[in-house]
XYZ file of N, CA and C in Angstrom:
699
model
N 17.952 -20.468 26.883
C 16.747 -20.508 27.371
C 15.840 -20.747 25.520
N 15.060 -22.093 25.231
C 15.003 -22.334 23.605
C 13.852 -21.230 23.578
N 13.256 -20.929 24.325
C 11.675 -20.488 24.112
C 11.747 -19.031 23.866
N 13.256 -18.205 24.536
C 13.561 -17.293 24.368
C 14.695 -17.013 23.425
N 15.383 -18.251 22.481
C 15.815 -17.925 21.275
C 14.687 -17.778 20.453
N 13.933 -18.246 20.313
C 12.822 -17.913 19.133
C 12.442 -16.810 19.132
N 12.036 -16.549 20.460
C 11.049 -15.202 20.476
C 12.092 -13.831 20.118
N 13.880 -14.274 20.473
C 14.374 -13.048 20.014
C 14.824 -12.834 18.217
N 14.443 -14.456 18.037
C 13.728 -14.855 16.323
C 13.152 -14.032 15.259
N 12.047 -13.874 16.911
C 10.424 -13.530 16.400
C 11.041 -12.607 16.127
N 11.337 -10.873 17.208
C 11.366 -9.779 17.144
C 12.354 -9.209 16.053
N 13.626 -9.978 15.752
C 14.272 -9.394 15.063
C 13.829 -9.321 13.380
N 12.681 -10.350 13.456
C 11.794 -10.861 11.574
C 11.039 -8.873 11.892
N 10.922 -8.761 12.960
C 10.102 -7.938 13.199
C 10.442 -6.971 13.013
N 12.091 -6.752 12.582
C 12.552 -5.005 12.652
C 12.938 -5.068 14.538
N 12.904 -4.914 15.091
C 13.346 -4.861 16.170
C 14.904 -4.033 16.493
N 15.904 -5.009 15.319
C 17.392 -4.984 15.600
C 17.654 -6.714 15.319
N 18.427 -6.169 14.959
C 19.399 -7.701 14.571
C 19.104 -9.034 15.885
N 19.421 -9.870 15.619
C 18.936 -11.353 17.368
C 20.261 -10.985 18.249
N 21.150 -9.834 18.417
C 21.866 -9.434 19.071
C 21.506 -8.763 19.415
N 20.900 -7.202 19.436
C 20.434 -6.607 19.767
C 18.611 -6.513 20.877
N 18.469 -7.761 20.025
C 17.207 -8.467 20.906
C 17.456 -9.106 21.950
N 18.197 -9.682 21.823
C 19.467 -9.957 23.417
C 19.676 -8.796 24.524
N 20.385 -7.926 23.410
C 20.663 -6.880 24.660
C 18.885 -5.808 25.452
N 18.385 -6.048 24.277
C 16.672 -5.222 25.128
C 16.337 -6.653 26.090
N 16.603 -7.975 25.555
C 15.575 -8.602 27.028
C 16.983 -8.717 28.277
N 18.324 -8.236 28.120
C 19.239 -8.331 29.083
C 18.879 -6.698 30.444
N 18.180 -5.667 29.143
C 18.351 -4.343 29.539
C 16.668 -4.216 30.982
N 15.587 -5.126 30.018
C 14.562 -5.248 30.434
C 13.554 -4.727 30.340
N 13.947 -3.953 28.607
C 13.040 -3.552 27.557
C 11.830 -4.419 27.196
N 11.802 -5.832 27.401
C 10.689 -6.279 26.755
C 10.050 -7.164 28.143
N 8.489 -7.451 28.262
C 8.303 -7.954 29.294
C 7.125 -9.053 29.263
N 7.062 -9.826 29.928
C 6.128 -10.761 29.384
C 6.181 -11.753 29.118
N 7.363 -11.877 30.038
C 8.370 -13.101 29.376
C 8.536 -13.802 30.522
N 7.846 -13.598 31.463
C 8.254 -14.672 32.408
C 8.293 -15.587 32.831
N 9.178 -16.267 33.123
C 9.553 -18.319 33.244
C 8.470 -19.147 33.466
N 8.433 -19.839 32.404
C 7.063 -20.978 32.218
C 5.900 -19.919 32.587
N 6.076 -18.880 31.399
C 4.864 -18.308 30.926
C 4.753 -19.486 29.487
N 3.440 -19.101 29.533
C 2.255 -19.809 28.495
C 3.131 -18.582 27.012
N 3.184 -18.045 26.967
C 3.172 -17.136 25.842
C 4.540 -17.154 24.778
N 5.436 -17.865 25.659
C 6.070 -17.982 24.639
C 7.262 -18.707 23.634
N 5.712 -18.486 22.886
C 5.733 -19.312 20.859
C 4.667 -18.038 20.195
N 4.806 -17.665 18.910
C 3.569 -16.828 18.453
C 2.697 -17.184 18.375
N 2.496 -15.984 18.116
C 2.382 -14.748 18.061
C 2.828 -13.555 19.249
N 3.109 -14.351 20.453
C 3.701 -13.893 22.120
C 2.784 -12.617 22.091
N 1.274 -13.518 22.212
C 0.130 -12.855 23.415
C 1.007 -11.899 24.597
N 0.864 -10.907 24.232
C 1.145 -10.141 26.310
C 2.455 -9.822 26.144
N 3.259 -9.553 24.921
C 4.965 -10.063 25.394
C 5.204 -7.820 25.014
N 6.117 -7.342 25.129
C 5.370 -5.984 24.781
C 7.366 -5.696 24.579
N 7.687 -4.123 23.936
C 8.822 -3.565 23.631
C 8.426 -2.324 24.102
N 9.137 -2.023 24.946
C 9.415 -0.934 25.728
C 8.012 -0.038 26.931
N 6.989 -1.001 26.759
C 6.083 -1.258 27.542
C 4.437 -0.892 26.290
N 5.229 -1.635 24.739
C 4.395 -1.013 24.090
C 4.079 -2.267 23.146
N 2.713 -2.626 23.295
C 2.090 -4.378 22.282
C 3.449 -4.410 20.886
N 3.605 -5.576 20.653
C 4.372 -6.578 20.317
C 3.508 -5.737 18.068
N 4.615 -5.610 17.215
C 3.985 -4.942 16.325
C 2.955 -6.686 15.515
N 2.336 -6.321 14.476
C 1.759 -7.365 13.950
C 2.576 -8.633 13.461
N 1.866 -9.682 13.884
C 2.980 -11.023 13.351
C 3.203 -10.865 11.700
N 4.025 -11.451 10.440
C 3.925 -11.906 9.351
C 2.342 -11.771 8.783
N 1.497 -11.132 7.811
C 1.333 -11.064 7.058
C 0.039 -9.427 7.266
N 1.364 -8.820 7.720
C 0.582 -7.441 7.961
C 0.288 -6.937 6.635
N -1.005 -5.709 7.046
C -1.149 -5.090 5.501
C -2.139 -3.576 6.438
N -1.249 -2.787 5.141
C -1.253 -0.891 5.901
C -1.873 -0.428 4.785
N -2.899 0.322 5.007
C -3.904 1.084 4.500
C -3.135 2.701 4.383
N -2.600 3.332 3.547
C -2.148 5.035 4.310
C -2.864 6.065 3.348
N -3.392 6.979 3.063
C -3.365 7.934 2.460
C -1.790 8.893 2.272
N -1.642 8.722 0.900
C 0.037 8.723 0.305
C -0.678 10.540 0.294
N 0.406 11.180 0.803
C 0.227 12.202 0.480
C 1.273 12.950 -0.910
N 1.116 14.223 -1.555
C 2.032 14.079 -3.021
C 3.228 14.074 -2.513
N 4.376 14.036 -2.889
C 5.202 14.393 -2.946
C 7.098 13.420 -3.138
N 6.096 12.359 -2.810
C 6.835 11.097 -1.946
C 6.382 9.916 -3.021
N 7.357 8.989 -3.049
C 7.692 8.159 -4.213
C 7.286 6.523 -3.859
N 6.985 5.951 -4.500
C 6.960 4.112 -3.472
C 8.243 3.172 -4.170
N 9.997 4.057 -5.265
C 10.151 3.104 -5.960
C 11.979 3.873 -5.112
N 13.292 3.746 -4.898
C 14.300 4.254 -5.006
C 14.430 5.281 -6.182
N 14.162 3.910 -7.685
C 14.120 4.489 -8.489
C 13.721 5.698 -9.267
N 12.548 6.236 -8.595
C 11.782 7.014 -9.052
C 12.742 8.628 -8.253
N 13.423 8.286 -7.186
C 13.549 9.780 -6.933
C 13.081 9.871 -5.907
N 13.754 11.390 -5.119
C 12.396 12.064 -4.733
C 12.326 10.946 -3.087
N 11.554 11.550 -2.261
C 11.484 10.968 -0.752
C 10.788 9.494 -1.113
N 11.112 8.776 -0.013
C 10.193 7.305 -0.040
C 9.067 7.044 0.377
N 8.201 6.782 0.205
C 6.903 6.789 1.570
C 7.134 6.255 2.071
N 7.948 4.888 2.084
C 8.606 4.779 3.595
C 9.318 5.832 4.559
N 9.501 6.251 4.122
C 9.865 7.983 4.927
C 8.401 8.210 6.433
N 7.026 8.093 5.915
C 6.017 8.127 7.181
C 5.940 7.383 7.607
N 6.427 6.110 7.581
C 6.235 4.099 8.671
C 7.510 4.790 9.187
N 7.474 3.738 10.660
C 7.938 3.630 11.500
C 9.457 3.078 10.754
N 10.614 3.517 11.230
C 11.606 2.954 10.524
C 11.636 1.126 10.631
N 11.654 0.905 11.968
C 11.712 -0.467 12.282
C 10.835 -1.637 10.613
N 9.252 -0.520 10.052
C 9.528 -2.185 9.321
C 9.976 -2.128 8.107
N 11.316 -0.659 7.714
C 11.700 -1.422 7.047
C 12.734 -2.130 6.759
N 12.893 -2.968 8.118
C 13.236 -4.000 8.611
C 13.270 -5.509 8.662
N 11.922 -5.414 8.793
C 10.513 -6.811 8.309
C 11.101 -7.745 7.934
N 10.948 -8.514 8.467
C 11.718 -10.651 7.161
C 10.282 -11.705 7.057
N 9.264 -11.220 6.487
C 9.418 -10.928 4.981
C 9.092 -9.025 4.810
N 9.965 -8.647 4.060
C 10.511 -7.481 3.536
C 8.267 -6.385 3.327
N 8.073 -5.908 3.435
C 6.862 -4.217 3.285
C 7.421 -4.206 2.398
N 6.656 -4.077 1.277
C 5.903 -3.758 -0.243
C 5.363 -2.960 0.165
N 4.760 -2.216 -1.430
C 3.638 -1.434 -1.758
C 2.807 -1.805 -2.846
N 1.446 -2.272 -2.452
C 0.873 -2.842 -3.783
C 0.763 -2.328 -4.853
N 1.463 -1.795 -5.689
C 1.550 -1.327 -7.211
C 2.498 -0.188 -6.628
N 2.170 0.745 -7.436
C 2.573 2.372 -6.953
C 2.085 3.520 -7.784
N 2.330 4.851 -7.032
C 1.387 5.317 -7.421
C 2.843 6.919 -7.828
N 2.839 7.802 -8.461
C 4.496 8.700 -8.267
C 3.687 9.691 -7.984
N 5.187 10.437 -7.822
C 5.001 11.652 -6.696
C 4.009 12.304 -6.495
N 3.689 12.404 -7.962
C 2.292 13.733 -7.892
C 0.921 12.912 -7.033
N 0.619 11.723 -8.173
C -0.399 11.172 -7.073
C -0.389 11.237 -6.065
N -1.453 11.645 -4.970
C -2.199 10.900 -3.840
C -3.292 10.112 -3.773
N -3.107 9.377 -2.367
C -4.553 9.189 -1.848
C -4.576 7.447 -1.187
N -4.765 6.730 -1.997
C -5.146 5.469 -0.919
C -3.214 4.303 -1.366
N -3.013 3.686 -0.857
C -2.148 3.157 -0.855
C -1.593 2.139 0.459
N -2.000 1.117 -0.324
C -1.633 -0.218 0.440
C 0.194 -1.081 1.001
N 0.137 -1.528 1.968
C 1.503 -2.041 1.851
C 1.274 -3.173 2.224
N 2.406 -4.161 2.467
C 2.172 -5.847 2.905
C 3.350 -6.573 2.684
N 3.506 -7.181 4.130
C 4.719 -9.035 3.799
C 4.021 -9.781 3.190
N 2.720 -10.299 3.128
C 2.187 -10.832 2.738
C 2.861 -10.811 1.371
N 3.649 -11.913 0.355
C 4.337 -11.834 -0.721
C 2.369 -12.524 -1.714
N 1.916 -13.748 -1.396
C 1.076 -14.383 -1.972
C -0.206 -13.608 -2.108
N -0.534 -12.149 -0.877
C -1.566 -11.490 -1.129
C -1.266 -10.320 -2.030
N 0.142 -9.662 -2.334
C 0.412 -9.088 -2.956
C 0.542 -9.465 -4.168
N 0.763 -10.509 -4.549
C 0.962 -11.217 -6.248
C -0.571 -11.235 -6.793
N -1.612 -11.981 -5.381
C -3.375 -11.799 -5.720
C -3.117 -10.214 -6.227
N -3.031 -8.824 -4.899
C -4.189 -7.639 -5.542
C -2.870 -7.077 -6.918
N -1.604 -7.815 -7.270
C -1.409 -6.764 -8.565
C -1.280 -7.595 -9.357
N -1.944 -8.888 -9.280
C -2.303 -9.321 -10.923
C -3.558 -8.869 -11.978
N -2.675 -8.580 -13.046
C -3.815 -8.543 -13.543
C -5.129 -9.677 -13.917
N -5.374 -11.201 -13.469
C -6.108 -11.635 -13.304
C -7.585 -11.348 -12.137
N -6.836 -10.851 -11.198
C -7.396 -9.784 -9.999
C -8.458 -9.845 -10.263
N -8.646 -8.627 -11.002
C -9.365 -7.244 -11.325
C -10.286 -6.606 -10.727
N -9.448 -6.711 -9.228
C -9.537 -5.595 -8.356
C -9.537 -4.218 -8.640
N -11.106 -3.208 -8.279
C -11.546 -2.424 -9.007
C -10.758 -1.133 -8.266
N -10.434 -0.355 -9.212
C -9.336 1.031 -7.745
C -9.929 2.336 -8.990
N -10.453 2.982 -8.364
C -10.906 4.434 -8.230
C -10.547 5.684 -7.892
N -10.250 6.341 -9.156
C -9.243 7.936 -9.208
C -10.216 8.962 -10.023
N -9.984 9.742 -8.885
C -10.844 11.361 -9.119
C -9.726 11.616 -9.767
N -9.777 12.388 -10.815
C -8.765 13.415 -11.785
C -9.809 14.638 -11.996
N -7.971 15.426 -12.014
C -8.642 17.192 -12.368
C -7.928 17.057 -13.437
N -8.572 18.064 -14.626
C -7.798 18.082 -16.100
C -7.488 19.694 -16.260
N -6.620 19.544 -17.864
C -6.560 20.943 -17.652
C -7.457 21.621 -18.639
N -7.909 20.615 -19.417
C -9.578 21.353 -20.060
C -10.653 20.509 -20.023
N -11.518 21.528 -20.071
C -12.828 20.238 -19.595
C -13.423 19.435 -20.272
N -14.332 18.690 -20.285
C -14.719 17.732 -20.497
C -15.496 17.510 -22.047
N -15.509 16.585 -22.963
C -16.743 17.127 -24.341
C -17.208 16.029 -24.264
N -17.852 15.546 -23.310
C -18.502 14.809 -23.858
C -18.091 12.975 -24.357
N -16.971 12.818 -25.209
C -16.629 11.888 -25.589
C -15.826 10.515 -25.177
N -15.745 11.120 -23.789
C -14.752 10.816 -23.346
C -14.854 9.187 -22.447
N -16.258 9.295 -21.710
C -16.818 7.754 -21.092
C -16.998 7.107 -21.915
N -17.440 7.321 -23.219
C -17.895 6.297 -24.362
C -16.650 5.371 -24.552
N -15.676 6.661 -24.859
C -14.220 6.012 -25.095
C -13.615 5.147 -23.963
N -13.404 5.419 -23.329
C -13.407 4.591 -22.004
C -13.589 3.278 -21.835
N -14.594 3.481 -22.236
C -15.804 2.442 -21.823
C -16.080 1.289 -23.166
N -15.410 1.399 -24.051
C -15.203 0.921 -25.550
C -14.881 -0.502 -25.571
N -13.184 -0.449 -24.835
C -13.047 -1.734 -24.223
C -11.543 -1.573 -25.867
N -11.682 -1.032 -26.653
C -11.314 -0.434 -27.615
C -9.774 0.571 -27.638
N -10.299 0.704 -26.572
C -8.744 2.504 -26.165
C -7.547 1.735 -26.023
N -6.689 2.252 -26.889
C -5.262 1.847 -27.384
C -4.047 3.044 -26.563
N -2.930 2.481 -26.041
C -2.582 3.604 -25.378
C -1.391 4.068 -25.836
N -0.994 5.174 -26.248
C 0.668 5.353 -26.647
C 1.486 4.084 -26.755
N 2.318 3.416 -27.369
C 3.702 3.327 -27.236
C 2.872 1.330 -26.731
N 1.587 1.101 -27.130
C 1.253 -0.194 -26.568
C 0.084 -0.782 -28.131
N -0.025 -2.350 -27.282
C -1.331 -2.428 -28.556
C -2.443 -3.265 -28.111
N -2.082 -3.874 -27.281
C -3.266 -4.006 -25.674
C -4.234 -3.432 -26.169
N -5.843 -3.080 -26.139
C -7.025 -2.925 -25.649
C -6.591 -2.962 -24.469
N -7.687 -1.144 -24.018
C -7.231 -1.668 -22.322
C -9.429 -2.441 -22.122
N -9.061 -2.999 -20.770
C -10.295 -3.045 -20.375
C -11.135 -2.547 -20.019
N -12.481 -2.642 -20.639
C -13.550 -1.705 -20.267
C -13.277 -0.456 -18.975
N -13.840 1.009 -18.963
C -13.166 1.925 -17.505
C -14.789 2.238 -17.439
N -14.606 3.027 -16.352
C -15.764 3.902 -15.829
C -15.496 5.295 -15.942
N -16.358 6.103 -16.042
C -15.768 7.357 -16.228
C -17.423 7.591 -15.496
N -17.145 8.354 -14.406
C -18.586 9.593 -13.852
C -18.238 10.819 -14.007
N -18.813 12.285 -14.871
C -17.739 13.771 -14.370
C -18.743 13.788 -13.484
N -18.169 14.983 -12.458
C -17.921 15.255 -11.382
C -17.985 16.943 -11.234
N -17.672 17.148 -12.605
C -17.318 18.848 -12.518
C -16.706 19.398 -14.484
N -16.608 19.890 -15.053
C -16.250 20.879 -16.662
C -15.353 20.380 -16.654
N -14.420 19.963 -15.071
C -12.477 19.609 -15.558
C -11.919 18.328 -14.477
N -13.510 17.329 -13.719
C -13.085 16.993 -12.882
C -14.536 15.743 -13.250
N -13.553 14.728 -13.076
C -14.046 13.505 -13.328
C -13.695 11.543 -12.359
N -14.268 11.021 -12.009
C -13.929 10.112 -11.209
C -14.062 8.600 -12.742
N -13.070 7.867 -11.963
C -12.346 6.992 -12.906
C -12.204 5.447 -12.284
N -12.812 4.299 -12.745
C -13.131 3.466 -12.074
C -12.187 2.359 -12.887
N -11.549 1.823 -13.236
C -10.606 0.636 -13.505
C -10.997 -0.954 -12.658
N -10.170 -1.392 -13.727
C -10.028 -2.621 -13.126
C -8.589 -4.069 -14.142
N -7.854 -2.398 -14.052
C -6.668 -3.507 -14.385
C -5.056 -1.803 -13.539
N -4.198 -2.075 -14.095
C -2.911 -1.053 -13.771
C -1.499 -0.579 -14.102
N -2.613 -0.692 -15.286
C -0.799 -0.628 -15.919
C -0.457 0.850 -15.521
N 0.864 0.859 -16.099
C 1.541 2.113 -16.048
C 1.095 3.479 -16.328
N 1.223 4.204 -15.304
C 0.061 6.188 -15.791
C -1.072 5.540 -16.333
N -1.793 4.732 -16.409
C -2.572 4.553 -16.871
C -4.124 5.034 -16.979
N -4.480 5.957 -16.033
C -5.181 6.737 -15.899
C -5.048 8.821 -17.092
N -3.820 8.846 -16.361
C -2.865 9.669 -16.756
C -2.053 9.940 -18.163
N -2.515 8.431 -19.026
C -2.655 8.394 -20.543
C -3.594 7.688 -21.131
N -4.388 7.680 -20.007
C -5.743 7.049 -20.853
C -6.496 8.585 -21.004
N -6.695 10.046 -20.301
C -6.661 11.026 -20.530
C -6.024 11.511 -21.717
N -5.283 11.209 -22.087
C -3.931 11.988 -22.992
C -4.291 11.041 -24.436
N -4.682 10.368 -24.164
C -5.197 9.534 -25.516
C -6.192 9.986 -26.587
N -7.218 10.473 -25.476
C -8.648 11.125 -25.381
C -8.385 12.590 -25.599
N -7.144 13.697 -25.251
C -6.577 14.858 -25.477
C -7.117 15.926 -25.040
N -6.517 15.516 -23.675
C -6.797 15.659 -22.720
C -5.187 15.540 -21.712
N -5.468 16.643 -20.471
C -4.395 16.264 -19.425
C -4.750 16.147 -18.417
N -4.376 15.399 -17.697
C -4.542 14.997 -15.763
C -3.829 16.334 -15.098
N -4.058 17.309 -14.408
C -3.104 18.421 -13.409
C -3.062 17.823 -12.072
N -4.095 17.028 -11.545
C -4.127 16.384 -10.616
C -4.654 15.022 -9.965
N -4.661 14.044 -9.338
C -4.748 12.041 -9.820
C -5.506 12.002 -8.597
N -6.171 11.915 -7.912
C -6.142 11.148 -6.138
C -6.904 9.475 -6.272
N -6.147 8.488 -5.926
C -7.140 7.138 -5.465
C -7.852 7.176 -4.320
N -9.024 6.859 -4.880
C -10.039 6.995 -3.363
C -10.044 5.654 -3.409
N -10.085 4.610 -3.811
C -10.919 3.526 -3.236
C -9.410 2.425 -4.396
N -9.101 1.188 -3.910
C -8.800 0.048 -3.826
C -9.957 -0.898 -3.354
N -10.262 -2.202 -4.677
C -11.523 -2.742 -4.114
C -12.740 -2.453 -2.795
N -12.487 -2.865 -1.785
C -13.083 -2.704 -0.830
C -12.862 -1.171 0.032
N -11.380 -0.941 -0.209
C -11.638 0.207 1.129
C -11.201 1.865 0.448
N -11.466 2.345 1.083
C -11.609 4.179 1.457
C -10.803 4.586 2.481
N -10.593 5.647 2.278
C -10.284 6.412 3.314
C -10.634 6.613 3.778
N -11.956 6.867 4.371
C -13.062 7.183 5.560
C -11.766 7.241 6.750
N -11.540 8.858 7.332
C -11.376 9.209 8.747
C -10.110 9.045 8.917
N -9.264 8.519 7.287
C -7.885 8.507 6.726
C -6.829 10.230 6.715
N -6.770 11.108 7.370
C -5.840 12.082 6.849
C -4.739 11.835 5.871
N -4.598 12.824 4.918
C -3.295 13.054 4.356
C -2.275 12.898 4.396
N -1.424 11.736 4.688
C -0.463 11.526 5.682
C 0.229 10.581 6.190
N -1.662 9.880 6.753
C -1.871 9.000 8.049
C -1.815 7.754 7.328
N -1.812 6.483 8.607
C -1.540 5.162 7.643
C -2.662 4.305 8.935
N -2.788 3.026 8.773
C -3.896 1.976 9.785
C -2.860 1.001 9.151
N -3.406 -0.250 10.521
C -3.226 -1.330 10.759
C -4.753 -2.186 10.078
N -4.510 -2.222 8.837
C -6.003 -3.256 8.411
C -6.121 -4.348 9.234
N -8.098 -4.615 10.370
C -7.841 -5.770 10.726
C -8.179 -6.878 10.073
N -8.507 -7.916 10.866
C -8.208 -9.760 10.302
C -9.327 -9.592 9.312
N -11.020 -8.805 9.476
C -11.490 -8.802 8.411
C -12.045 -8.157 7.317
N -11.014 -6.463 7.755
C -10.526 -6.013 5.894
C -9.504 -6.545 4.948
N -8.398 -7.539 5.965
C -7.756 -8.150 5.330
C -8.158 -9.489 4.600
N -9.128 -9.904 4.636
C -9.743 -10.812 4.165
C -10.632 -10.752 3.421
N -11.277 -9.637 3.749
C -11.995 -8.711 2.857
C -11.465 -8.248 0.681
N -10.252 -8.136 1.186
C -9.305 -7.829 -0.293
C -8.734 -9.246 -0.164
N -8.687 -10.254 0.097
C -8.144 -11.955 -0.394
C -9.480 -12.074 -1.218
């Protein structure tokens, strides 16, 4: 049955298993909503279920997570991978699911995943200038000159020769501040405070573009709806 072959390939792409695994699932009755003559046997296969649950989103999925400390975004960084907090089948999706940029193991907060390569490229491109908001806790009290340095457009990080774009600093306490960036260089916030003589003890990303973590507890995640995705692109 040609339509069933299309469904099998589609489900394999969503990470439900190999095509053979999916064919076995069909025979065992684990896939519902595919009665003969059904009009839904074409992507996105509305009404089709796997083990009684609606299918995962089609390619183009975007996930918002509140990243806890101790997880890394790349095997190269060692430690527990942030993907371990997602359903295992998500790692088998094709196209692959990737993080939009990285947060180091010690940094918490807003992290985005997507399998949309075009959106991923847009969001990480320096040309996008997507605002990102970080809350920093510092080792020493702020001295008052940091905001001017960050906003100057002349601050140069150690090991680089290109000045940073202007960034906004809002003082929130004696040793706490909120920083808004429109670029995303390696460990940028930590290196910015190092450049003005301080050290970041804790860092949390609170916002990425229009997205915030409202209602999302640490370690939790959710799939963005079409309107939210449109707001990013």
